Amino acid sequence: MNGRIRIIGGSLRNSRLEVPDLPGLRPTPERVRETLFNWLAPMLAGVRALDLCAGTGALGIEAISRGAGTVRFVERDARAAQALRANLARLKTGDGAVTVADAAAFLDGTPTPFGLVFLDPPFADDLWPALARKLEAHGWLAEQAWIYVESPRDHAPALPSNWTLHREGRAGEVRHALYRRCPELPLS
């Protein structure tokens, strides 16, 4: 383990997460998490969340700390997933489940609708459009789900037309945006 990041709010406030030294692992900066969870505060209580491309799991663990009901973490790297499991065990939270899987393959499985999704894939892979389509088309999103999207500063990924931008910001090299899913209206 080469680093640590801190949970910034809620019941686990100031807890440290061990961060393995893995290529491409890019924890969401504290400042961005603070802003995001200020935006999410009114809708977190009891929500079922999906931390897709979880990495360190900082977003999902922050959600648990602030009152989310349960969080499913999906991470393709077995070492990152093991570190995430170890952090959840050390924090004594039973509200998170970790699945080792490629995000796209996971979304081809049997869907369970989530009210909040964290979509923060490795920047170099440009997975946003494909994962967003699968989330939308395969039944992974609750009717009015919230979707957090993190991408490079000057890149607004192509997302489904019924995802409405709620708030966005930029910090360093990161663009962070919160979308609200609106049910698609049938064409008449």
Tab-separated table of C-alpha atoms in Angstrom:
chain	number	residue	atom	x	y	z
A	1	MET	CA	0.000	0.000	0.000
A	2	ASN	CA	1.480	3.274	-1.038
A	3	GLY	CA	-1.024	5.912	-0.064
A	4	ARG	CA	-4.036	6.926	1.923
A	5	ILE	CA	-7.075	9.058	1.323
A	6	ARG	CA	-9.528	10.353	3.877
A	7	ILE	CA	-13.306	10.046	4.124
A	8	ILE	CA	-14.459	13.632	4.543
A	9	GLY	CA	-17.946	13.428	6.030
A	10	GLY	CA	-20.572	11.350	7.787
A	11	SER	CA	-20.205	8.508	10.280
A	12	LEU	CA	-16.798	7.446	8.909
A	13	ARG	CA	-15.432	11.008	8.761
A	14	ASN	CA	-11.620	11.194	8.953
A	15	SER	CA	-11.245	7.437	8.406
A	16	ARG	CA	-8.302	6.651	6.170
A	17	LEU	CA	-8.512	4.349	3.168
A	18	GLU	CA	-5.419	2.433	2.144
A	19	VAL	CA	-4.699	3.024	-1.559
A	20	PRO	CA	-2.656	0.441	-3.470
A	21	ASP	CA	-0.022	1.639	-5.917
A	22	LEU	CA	-1.592	0.450	-9.179
A	23	PRO	CA	-1.239	1.871	-12.694
A	24	GLY	CA	-4.163	4.099	-13.658
A	25	LEU	CA	-5.663	4.211	-10.155
A	26	ARG	CA	-6.818	7.802	-9.707
A	27	PRO	CA	-8.792	8.473	-6.507
A	28	THR	CA	-11.348	11.277	-6.765
A	29	PRO	CA	-9.761	14.333	-5.108
A	30	GLU	CA	-11.040	15.382	-1.695
A	31	ARG	CA	-12.212	18.763	-2.974
A	32	VAL	CA	-14.295	17.119	-5.713
A	33	ARG	CA	-15.810	14.591	-3.274
A	34	GLU	CA	-16.713	17.429	-0.899
A	35	THR	CA	-18.538	19.302	-3.679
A	36	LEU	CA	-20.267	16.170	-4.988
A	37	PHE	CA	-21.558	15.089	-1.595
A	38	ASN	CA	-22.820	18.589	-0.856
A	39	TRP	CA	-24.855	18.281	-4.076
A	40	LEU	CA	-26.045	14.784	-3.126
A	41	ALA	CA	-26.869	15.470	0.543
A	42	PRO	CA	-30.676	15.697	0.124
A	43	MET	CA	-30.940	12.419	-1.800
A	44	LEU	CA	-28.472	10.077	-0.058
A	45	ALA	CA	-30.517	8.652	2.817
A	46	GLY	CA	-31.172	4.980	2.173
A	47	VAL	CA	-30.306	5.104	-1.548
A	48	ARG	CA	-29.016	1.976	-3.320
A	49	ALA	CA	-25.788	2.982	-5.061
A	50	LEU	CA	-23.497	1.451	-7.672
A	51	ASP	CA	-19.809	2.423	-7.709
A	52	LEU	CA	-18.885	1.253	-11.217
A	53	CYS	CA	-15.126	1.164	-11.960
A	54	ALA	CA	-14.734	1.589	-8.193
A	55	GLY	CA	-10.939	1.770	-7.911
A	56	THR	CA	-10.315	2.774	-4.282
A	57	GLY	CA	-14.054	2.821	-3.565
A	58	ALA	CA	-13.752	6.328	-2.089
A	59	LEU	CA	-16.988	7.513	-3.716
A	60	GLY	CA	-19.040	4.532	-2.538
A	61	ILE	CA	-17.538	4.505	0.954
A	62	GLU	CA	-18.195	8.240	1.247
A	63	ALA	CA	-21.829	7.495	0.265
A	64	ILE	CA	-22.081	4.791	2.956
A	65	SER	CA	-20.585	7.193	5.502
A	66	ARG	CA	-23.254	9.757	4.638
A	67	GLY	CA	-26.296	7.464	4.840
A	68	ALA	CA	-26.623	5.474	1.605
A	69	GLY	CA	-28.481	2.211	2.176
A	70	THR	CA	-26.157	-0.132	0.290
A	71	VAL	CA	-23.362	0.216	-2.236
A	72	ARG	CA	-22.302	-2.329	-4.862
A	73	PHE	CA	-18.668	-1.817	-5.867
A	74	VAL	CA	-17.506	-3.153	-9.247
A	75	GLU	CA	-13.750	-3.239	-9.912
A	76	ARG	CA	-11.903	-5.213	-12.593
A	77	ASP	CA	-8.475	-5.209	-10.907
A	78	ALA	CA	-8.338	-7.986	-8.313
A	79	ARG	CA	-5.702	-6.160	-6.225
A	80	ALA	CA	-7.759	-2.956	-6.075
A	81	ALA	CA	-10.861	-5.010	-5.202
A	82	GLN	CA	-8.960	-6.781	-2.395
A	83	ALA	CA	-7.791	-3.433	-0.986
A	84	LEU	CA	-11.384	-2.188	-1.155
A	85	ARG	CA	-12.659	-5.275	0.705
A	86	ALA	CA	-9.949	-4.794	3.341
A	87	ASN	CA	-10.955	-1.127	3.805
A	88	LEU	CA	-14.636	-2.060	4.161
A	89	ALA	CA	-13.771	-4.766	6.718
A	90	ARG	CA	-11.491	-2.450	8.697
A	91	LEU	CA	-14.232	0.216	8.767
A	92	LYS	CA	-16.710	-2.450	9.935
A	93	THR	CA	-19.328	-1.522	7.375
A	94	GLY	CA	-21.595	-4.268	6.095
A	95	ASP	CA	-23.296	-1.936	3.642
A	96	GLY	CA	-20.908	-2.579	0.746
A	97	ALA	CA	-20.442	-5.567	-1.552
A	98	VAL	CA	-17.456	-5.865	-3.903
A	99	THR	CA	-17.615	-7.643	-7.268
A	100	VAL	CA	-14.444	-8.298	-9.268
A	101	ALA	CA	-15.559	-7.816	-12.874
A	102	ASP	CA	-15.103	-5.702	-15.949
A	103	ALA	CA	-17.766	-2.966	-15.773
A	104	ALA	CA	-19.173	-3.677	-19.261
A	105	ALA	CA	-19.412	-7.419	-18.564
A	106	PHE	CA	-21.068	-6.725	-15.187
A	107	LEU	CA	-23.693	-4.555	-16.912
A	108	ASP	CA	-24.515	-7.452	-19.257
A	109	GLY	CA	-25.688	-9.407	-16.200
A	110	THR	CA	-29.038	-9.416	-14.422
A	111	PRO	CA	-29.925	-5.809	-13.595
A	112	THR	CA	-30.969	-4.352	-10.286
A	113	PRO	CA	-32.047	-0.687	-10.453
A	114	PHE	CA	-29.909	1.777	-8.519
A	115	GLY	CA	-30.893	5.274	-7.406
A	116	LEU	CA	-27.306	6.562	-7.563
A	117	VAL	CA	-24.468	5.526	-9.869
A	118	PHE	CA	-20.849	6.672	-9.792
A	119	LEU	CA	-19.439	6.461	-13.330
A	120	ASP	CA	-15.720	7.183	-13.139
A	121	PRO	CA	-13.888	4.813	-15.508
A	122	PRO	CA	-10.163	4.999	-16.279
A	123	PHE	CA	-9.758	8.123	-18.401
A	124	ALA	CA	-7.527	6.451	-21.012
A	125	ASP	CA	-10.180	3.829	-21.865
A	126	ASP	CA	-12.969	6.247	-22.992
A	127	LEU	CA	-15.682	3.942	-21.622
A	128	TRP	CA	-18.306	6.588	-20.738
A	129	PRO	CA	-20.611	6.226	-23.798
A	130	ALA	CA	-20.637	2.411	-23.793
A	131	LEU	CA	-21.185	2.096	-20.033
A	132	ALA	CA	-23.838	4.834	-20.024
A	133	ARG	CA	-25.755	3.067	-22.824
A	134	LYS	CA	-25.671	-0.214	-20.903
A	135	LEU	CA	-26.779	1.452	-17.659
A	136	GLU	CA	-29.696	3.058	-19.487
A	137	ALA	CA	-30.753	0.216	-21.782
A	138	HIS	CA	-30.310	-2.761	-19.455
A	139	GLY	CA	-32.412	-1.619	-16.482
A	140	TRP	CA	-29.665	-0.611	-14.035
A	141	LEU	CA	-31.118	2.828	-13.270
A	142	ALA	CA	-34.093	3.677	-11.099
A	143	GLU	CA	-36.667	5.851	-12.856
A	144	GLN	CA	-35.165	9.130	-11.601
A	145	ALA	CA	-31.650	7.969	-10.742
A	146	TRP	CA	-28.737	10.304	-10.138
A	147	ILE	CA	-25.562	9.611	-12.112
A	148	TYR	CA	-22.193	11.118	-11.213
A	149	VAL	CA	-19.744	11.291	-14.145
A	150	GLU	CA	-16.061	12.101	-13.743
A	151	SER	CA	-14.000	12.761	-16.880
A	152	PRO	CA	-10.988	14.760	-18.079
A	153	ARG	CA	-11.374	18.518	-17.624
A	154	ASP	CA	-12.195	19.372	-21.250
A	155	HIS	CA	-14.182	16.235	-22.111
A	156	ALA	CA	-17.954	16.038	-21.720
A	157	PRO	CA	-18.715	12.449	-22.768
A	158	ALA	CA	-21.654	11.529	-24.993
A	159	LEU	CA	-24.400	10.338	-22.650
A	160	PRO	CA	-28.039	9.260	-23.098
A	161	SER	CA	-30.346	12.121	-24.091
A	162	ASN	CA	-32.599	11.582	-21.075
A	163	TRP	CA	-29.746	12.283	-18.626
A	164	THR	CA	-30.158	15.934	-17.666
A	165	LEU	CA	-27.156	17.837	-16.339
A	166	HIS	CA	-27.917	18.978	-12.785
A	167	ARG	CA	-24.565	20.462	-11.682
A	168	GLU	CA	-20.973	20.406	-12.897
A	169	GLY	CA	-17.578	21.712	-11.918
A	170	ARG	CA	-13.896	21.477	-12.715
A	171	ALA	CA	-10.957	20.909	-10.408
A	172	GLY	CA	-7.433	20.519	-11.701
A	173	GLU	CA	-7.579	18.118	-14.642
A	174	VAL	CA	-11.040	16.754	-13.733
A	175	ARG	CA	-14.578	17.597	-14.883
A	176	HIS	CA	-17.182	16.348	-12.414
A	177	ALA	CA	-20.865	16.375	-13.252
A	178	LEU	CA	-24.090	15.170	-11.686
A	179	TYR	CA	-26.926	14.083	-13.978
A	180	ARG	CA	-30.547	13.215	-13.279
A	181	ARG	CA	-32.205	10.481	-15.282
A	182	CYS	CA	-35.566	11.507	-16.671
A	183	PRO	CA	-37.843	8.728	-17.887
A	184	GLU	CA	-37.954	8.691	-21.666
A	185	LEU	CA	-41.300	9.763	-23.059
A	186	PRO	CA	-42.821	7.534	-25.703
A	187	LEU	CA	-42.886	9.061	-29.170
A	188	SER	CA	-46.414	9.896	-30.262
